[in-house]
């Protein structure tokens, strides 16, 4: 039974009507002052996707990631609890662990301070005789972590609303995909010479697909969903999974999908930097890490229902998904770098948005509503 209380629309326009609505001014994507303001007022206050619990399945498993707030360590502690810490030593701030792996404790490579998996400082050579030194005060700095159906989200702001309230009705629409039963099977990282907002805007419109992706996914048709919470949603209509190209054999549909979920792939943006996409047989993500006003790190990953991995020919059947995700992403990167170059022109100006840019406008408005008006007035007026 479909209990999803969503009413899809051809497009969902809020603000100036099509024909009057314009793209954001070029400086929105090129001015370092905007980038700094976004960091302070948006990125350090909102939830962002950091990885999946199945990437650190056992006590002692860890994964280090880069975030807009600096290096972070995801660790499964001795009790099996996923935790996040600044990947920064409390002595003199060396980073601690690189990449991913397994460790019984966290050892600093500089002066050998060591930490338990729950972050407590365990050993600090030479500090025993230091008067007033209290080991208990120098554990690793924790970062707020919450999990939604296997997806780990972090937030630098201890006062921010919890993840569930932030996501609003997103779990209702996507619950039938049972993301909690999925396992990450693939990921890649791509550095992009473009502003982070362009990456997400591009990921939420199908206007460009017939042109940019003519050799891969081709033209697509999408509908939009009004949402409640800090996220946006479109659905690309297709009666078969679009996570694999052409007539390549797809995995079976996930059992128990809602009627709406069976109609195509949902593309979502959880503000500000996370895209989750859900086809009828899998999900994948784009996690965008803003590096500079004109540089971003894109982490792409894909997950399948756990029982698909037991299929004897899983590897063979999954490989075309990985090549499709990578090929399409690289096509997008190519056009985004052209767009960033164009936006940097002294002659670039805002342009009129097409009705198929409805979510571009929605994403622009979300960011602008969270930046201080003095900065917007100065940079964007
Ligand atoms: S910086 Fe880590 S022990 Fe000195
Ligand atoms: Fe694209």
XYZ file of C-alpha atoms and ligand atoms in Angstrom:
386
model
C 0.000 0.000 0.000
C 1.274 3.446 -0.850
C 1.019 5.685 2.190
C 3.332 8.390 0.912
C 1.585 11.743 1.427
C 3.367 13.433 -1.454
C 1.804 15.039 -4.480
C 4.270 15.264 -7.351
C 3.994 18.247 -9.692
C 5.487 18.933 -13.144
C 7.511 21.615 -11.397
C 7.369 23.363 -8.061
C 7.982 27.058 -8.344
C 8.328 29.355 -5.354
C 9.277 32.963 -5.963
C 9.242 34.964 -9.172
C 7.437 33.104 -11.987
C 9.245 31.464 -14.891
C 10.348 34.154 -17.298
C 11.050 36.584 -14.439
C 13.166 34.401 -12.147
C 16.868 34.830 -12.791
C 19.916 32.748 -11.927
C 22.000 33.964 -8.994
C 24.582 36.682 -9.687
C 27.995 35.331 -10.752
C 29.622 36.541 -7.543
C 27.438 34.077 -5.643
C 29.773 31.446 -7.097
C 33.047 33.335 -7.356
C 33.407 35.679 -4.372
C 35.527 34.380 -1.457
C 33.475 36.539 0.950
C 30.363 34.521 0.065
C 32.304 31.294 0.540
C 33.464 32.374 4.019
C 29.939 33.450 4.967
C 28.553 30.100 3.807
C 31.078 28.310 5.950
C 30.193 30.293 9.075
C 26.434 30.538 8.639
C 25.634 27.303 6.791
C 28.253 24.556 6.689
C 29.252 24.714 10.346
C 25.599 24.703 11.427
C 23.964 22.013 9.301
C 23.962 18.231 8.880
C 26.151 16.666 6.225
C 26.607 13.061 5.122
C 29.925 11.532 6.210
C 29.638 7.836 5.331
C 27.766 4.669 6.203
C 27.805 2.542 9.354
C 28.725 -0.482 7.219
C 32.003 1.236 6.300
C 33.083 0.837 9.931
C 31.339 -2.453 10.811
C 33.519 -3.656 13.726
C 34.952 -2.083 16.880
C 38.231 -0.403 15.926
C 37.285 0.237 12.295
C 37.910 3.806 11.247
C 37.609 6.112 8.262
C 39.131 9.574 7.945
C 37.397 12.205 5.852
C 37.871 15.817 4.876
C 35.069 18.192 5.775
C 34.525 21.903 5.406
C 35.443 22.155 9.110
C 38.671 20.161 8.698
C 39.837 16.552 9.005
C 37.449 14.178 10.780
C 37.756 10.637 12.052
C 34.814 8.221 12.059
C 35.474 5.367 14.504
C 33.520 2.397 15.833
C 34.346 2.350 19.579
C 34.883 -0.671 21.894
C 31.168 -0.812 22.641
C 30.216 -0.774 18.961
C 29.070 2.869 18.934
C 29.958 4.929 15.828
C 31.682 8.141 16.849
C 33.169 11.167 15.112
C 36.120 13.244 16.308
C 38.238 16.031 14.956
C 41.157 14.080 13.463
C 43.469 16.388 15.385
C 45.821 15.578 18.267
C 45.215 17.472 21.519
C 48.970 17.941 22.041
C 50.089 20.063 19.107
C 47.458 19.309 16.513
C 48.950 16.766 14.148
C 46.325 14.786 12.262
C 46.082 11.236 13.596
C 44.912 8.558 11.163
C 44.783 8.566 7.342
C 42.492 6.680 4.964
C 40.526 3.838 6.482
C 41.473 0.725 8.407
C 41.389 -0.953 11.787
C 43.125 0.104 15.013
C 43.004 -0.900 18.666
C 43.802 2.634 19.723
C 44.567 5.941 18.030
C 48.249 6.799 18.082
C 49.521 10.245 17.155
C 52.397 9.989 14.651
C 54.179 13.035 16.134
C 54.944 12.547 19.878
C 53.045 9.294 20.397
C 50.108 10.471 22.456
C 47.479 7.739 22.269
C 43.706 7.740 22.541
C 41.104 5.084 23.202
C 38.491 4.413 20.518
C 36.002 6.441 22.577
C 38.370 9.413 22.302
C 39.750 9.394 25.879
C 43.442 10.256 26.156
C 45.231 7.061 27.178
C 48.946 7.794 27.017
C 50.945 11.028 26.934
C 54.649 10.164 27.130
C 56.656 12.424 29.400
C 53.595 14.139 30.861
C 53.395 12.089 34.065
C 55.412 14.574 36.062
C 53.788 17.685 34.604
C 52.115 19.528 37.453
C 48.388 20.185 36.958
C 48.200 18.072 33.788
C 44.841 16.313 33.775
C 44.633 13.600 31.186
C 40.849 13.512 31.353
C 40.659 17.041 29.945
C 42.463 16.223 26.700
C 40.398 13.591 24.953
C 39.707 13.938 21.232
C 37.192 16.642 20.348
C 33.866 14.970 19.564
C 31.630 15.989 16.659
C 27.895 15.476 16.796
C 26.874 12.322 14.922
C 23.439 10.900 14.130
C 22.465 7.959 11.953
C 19.481 7.638 9.612
C 19.003 4.134 8.217
C 22.721 3.392 8.110
C 23.729 6.853 6.846
C 26.039 8.794 9.176
C 25.476 12.529 9.359
C 27.627 15.017 11.251
C 26.975 18.517 12.516
C 29.515 20.924 13.998
C 26.745 22.802 15.785
C 25.796 21.262 19.122
C 22.680 23.469 19.273
C 21.292 22.539 15.835
C 17.953 20.670 15.610
C 18.293 16.880 15.554
C 18.719 15.065 12.257
C 15.172 13.672 12.167
C 13.600 17.115 12.444
C 16.047 18.420 9.857
C 15.036 15.685 7.394
C 11.325 16.436 7.858
C 9.234 14.066 5.731
C 12.160 12.674 3.709
C 12.202 9.300 5.553
C 8.484 8.892 4.728
C 9.020 9.116 0.980
C 12.138 6.950 0.961
C 11.329 4.448 3.705
C 10.286 1.701 1.281
C 13.823 1.544 -0.161
C 14.996 0.309 3.278
C 18.336 2.064 3.064
C 19.241 0.563 6.455
C 19.473 -2.878 4.800
C 21.910 -1.620 2.163
C 25.683 -1.906 1.999
C 28.152 0.445 0.369
C 29.889 -1.387 -2.434
C 31.727 1.334 -4.357
C 33.010 4.884 -4.102
C 35.287 7.371 -5.854
C 36.491 10.908 -5.223
C 36.793 13.598 -7.876
C 38.213 17.082 -7.400
C 36.183 19.651 -9.342
C 37.218 23.163 -10.367
C 33.776 24.568 -9.592
C 31.815 26.098 -6.734
C 30.086 23.512 -4.538
C 26.596 24.983 -5.173
C 26.875 24.366 -8.917
C 27.426 20.656 -8.278
C 24.167 20.337 -6.336
C 22.168 22.559 -8.692
C 23.248 20.434 -11.638
C 22.286 17.299 -9.748
C 18.705 18.554 -9.342
C 17.681 19.370 -12.901
C 17.178 17.158 -15.950
C 17.168 20.119 -18.358
C 20.828 19.416 -19.213
C 20.751 15.645 -19.507
C 19.916 15.305 -23.212
C 22.904 17.532 -24.047
C 25.570 16.772 -21.444
C 24.762 13.079 -21.149
C 23.897 12.350 -24.775
C 26.374 9.435 -24.800
C 25.174 7.909 -21.513
C 21.819 8.450 -19.785
C 20.387 10.785 -22.442
C 17.330 13.028 -22.100
C 15.255 12.510 -18.955
C 11.873 13.684 -17.749
C 11.345 14.630 -14.118
C 8.634 15.744 -11.745
C 9.079 17.742 -8.549
C 7.888 17.231 -5.001
C 7.088 19.941 -2.488
C 8.828 18.831 0.713
C 8.726 19.528 4.417
C 12.164 19.774 6.057
C 15.560 20.915 4.800
C 15.599 18.866 1.601
C 14.417 18.931 -2.017
C 13.195 16.168 -4.277
C 12.591 15.384 -7.938
C 11.792 12.060 -9.537
C 13.135 10.971 -12.917
C 10.396 8.843 -14.420
C 11.395 5.411 -15.682
C 9.872 1.996 -15.215
C 13.336 0.450 -14.893
C 16.402 1.418 -12.880
C 18.284 4.352 -14.407
C 21.344 3.427 -12.344
C 22.430 1.234 -15.227
C 22.606 2.167 -18.891
C 20.558 1.080 -21.879
C 19.562 -2.549 -22.002
C 22.209 -3.755 -19.524
C 20.604 -6.186 -17.115
C 19.435 -4.461 -13.932
C 19.113 -6.005 -10.475
C 15.585 -6.877 -9.395
C 13.381 -4.177 -7.882
C 13.587 -3.855 -4.123
C 10.690 -5.770 -2.637
C 7.922 -3.729 -1.096
C 8.725 -0.443 -2.861
C 5.936 2.106 -2.598
C 3.875 2.740 -5.714
C 5.544 6.132 -6.206
C 9.048 4.691 -5.717
C 8.323 2.152 -8.449
C 7.788 4.965 -10.970
C 11.394 6.105 -11.193
C 14.486 7.391 -9.414
C 14.262 9.985 -6.667
C 16.991 12.617 -6.696
C 17.204 14.543 -3.464
C 19.378 17.212 -1.942
C 19.671 17.312 1.813
C 20.796 20.881 2.312
C 23.451 21.973 1.927
C 25.932 19.445 0.473
C 24.387 15.964 0.204
C 22.609 14.285 -2.686
C 20.968 10.902 -2.149
C 19.535 9.234 -5.262
C 17.280 6.195 -5.038
C 16.512 3.987 -8.034
C 14.271 0.931 -7.824
C 17.234 -1.353 -7.067
C 19.913 0.721 -5.290
C 20.908 4.107 -3.956
C 23.912 6.334 -4.575
C 25.141 9.616 -3.247
C 27.124 12.741 -4.055
C 28.759 14.209 -0.952
C 30.218 17.584 -1.884
C 33.029 19.040 0.227
C 33.544 22.749 -0.455
C 37.316 23.384 -0.610
C 37.434 26.955 -1.928
C 35.019 29.236 -3.761
C 35.995 27.605 -7.060
C 37.058 24.133 -5.895
C 35.109 21.196 -4.485
C 35.778 17.582 -3.620
C 33.063 15.236 -4.802
C 32.713 11.903 -3.079
C 30.397 9.500 -4.923
C 29.307 6.188 -3.481
C 26.797 3.477 -4.239
C 24.933 0.962 -2.077
C 22.815 -2.126 -2.823
C 20.490 -4.205 -0.671
C 22.673 -6.553 1.378
C 21.168 -9.731 -0.082
C 22.202 -8.739 -3.641
C 25.801 -9.291 -2.538
C 25.026 -12.987 -2.069
C 24.147 -13.425 -5.746
C 26.833 -15.602 -7.386
C 27.295 -13.105 -10.234
C 27.003 -9.961 -8.094
C 30.373 -8.497 -9.157
C 29.638 -8.918 -12.852
C 26.171 -7.414 -12.556
C 27.262 -4.528 -10.319
C 30.218 -3.416 -12.494
C 28.052 -1.565 -15.088
C 26.488 0.478 -12.277
C 29.920 1.659 -11.154
C 30.978 2.619 -14.668
C 27.686 4.442 -15.266
C 28.002 6.428 -12.014
C 31.575 7.407 -12.837
C 30.964 8.242 -16.512
C 27.924 10.433 -15.798
C 29.718 12.218 -12.951
C 32.675 13.000 -15.212
C 30.355 14.397 -17.870
C 28.850 16.671 -15.214
C 32.284 17.721 -13.952
C 33.266 18.745 -17.482
C 30.286 21.085 -17.882
C 30.545 22.452 -14.327
C 34.131 23.526 -14.938
C 33.008 25.337 -18.092
C 30.244 27.016 -16.084
C 32.689 28.138 -13.366
C 34.976 29.598 -16.051
C 32.023 31.457 -17.570
C 30.861 32.768 -14.213
C 34.348 34.195 -13.651
C 34.032 36.440 -16.702
C 33.754 40.177 -16.015
C 30.871 40.100 -18.488
C 28.866 37.272 -16.875
C 25.330 38.282 -15.840
C 22.346 36.479 -14.262
C 20.219 34.695 -16.871
C 16.525 33.761 -16.986
C 15.699 30.371 -15.489
C 13.704 27.772 -17.392
C 10.739 26.117 -15.683
C 12.903 23.006 -15.616
C 15.285 24.916 -13.305
C 12.717 24.942 -10.484
C 15.015 23.235 -8.001
C 17.966 25.440 -8.999
C 15.869 28.364 -7.821
C 14.829 26.511 -4.659
C 18.463 25.692 -3.819
C 19.522 29.308 -4.455
C 16.749 30.601 -2.219
C 17.619 28.217 0.622
C 21.243 29.413 0.681
C 20.386 33.087 0.300
C 17.861 32.956 3.132
C 20.623 31.809 5.479
C 23.270 34.386 4.634
C 23.408 37.720 6.479
C 21.712 40.477 4.526
C 24.703 42.837 4.709
C 26.855 40.306 2.846
C 24.142 39.631 0.291
C 23.523 43.363 -0.200
C 27.201 44.023 -0.766
C 28.037 41.076 -2.998
C 24.815 40.358 -4.799
C 22.992 43.685 -4.994
S 51.075 16.469 18.122
Fe 50.276 14.546 18.714
S 51.602 13.854 20.231
Fe 52.382 15.790 19.699
Fe 24.138 15.578 -15.071
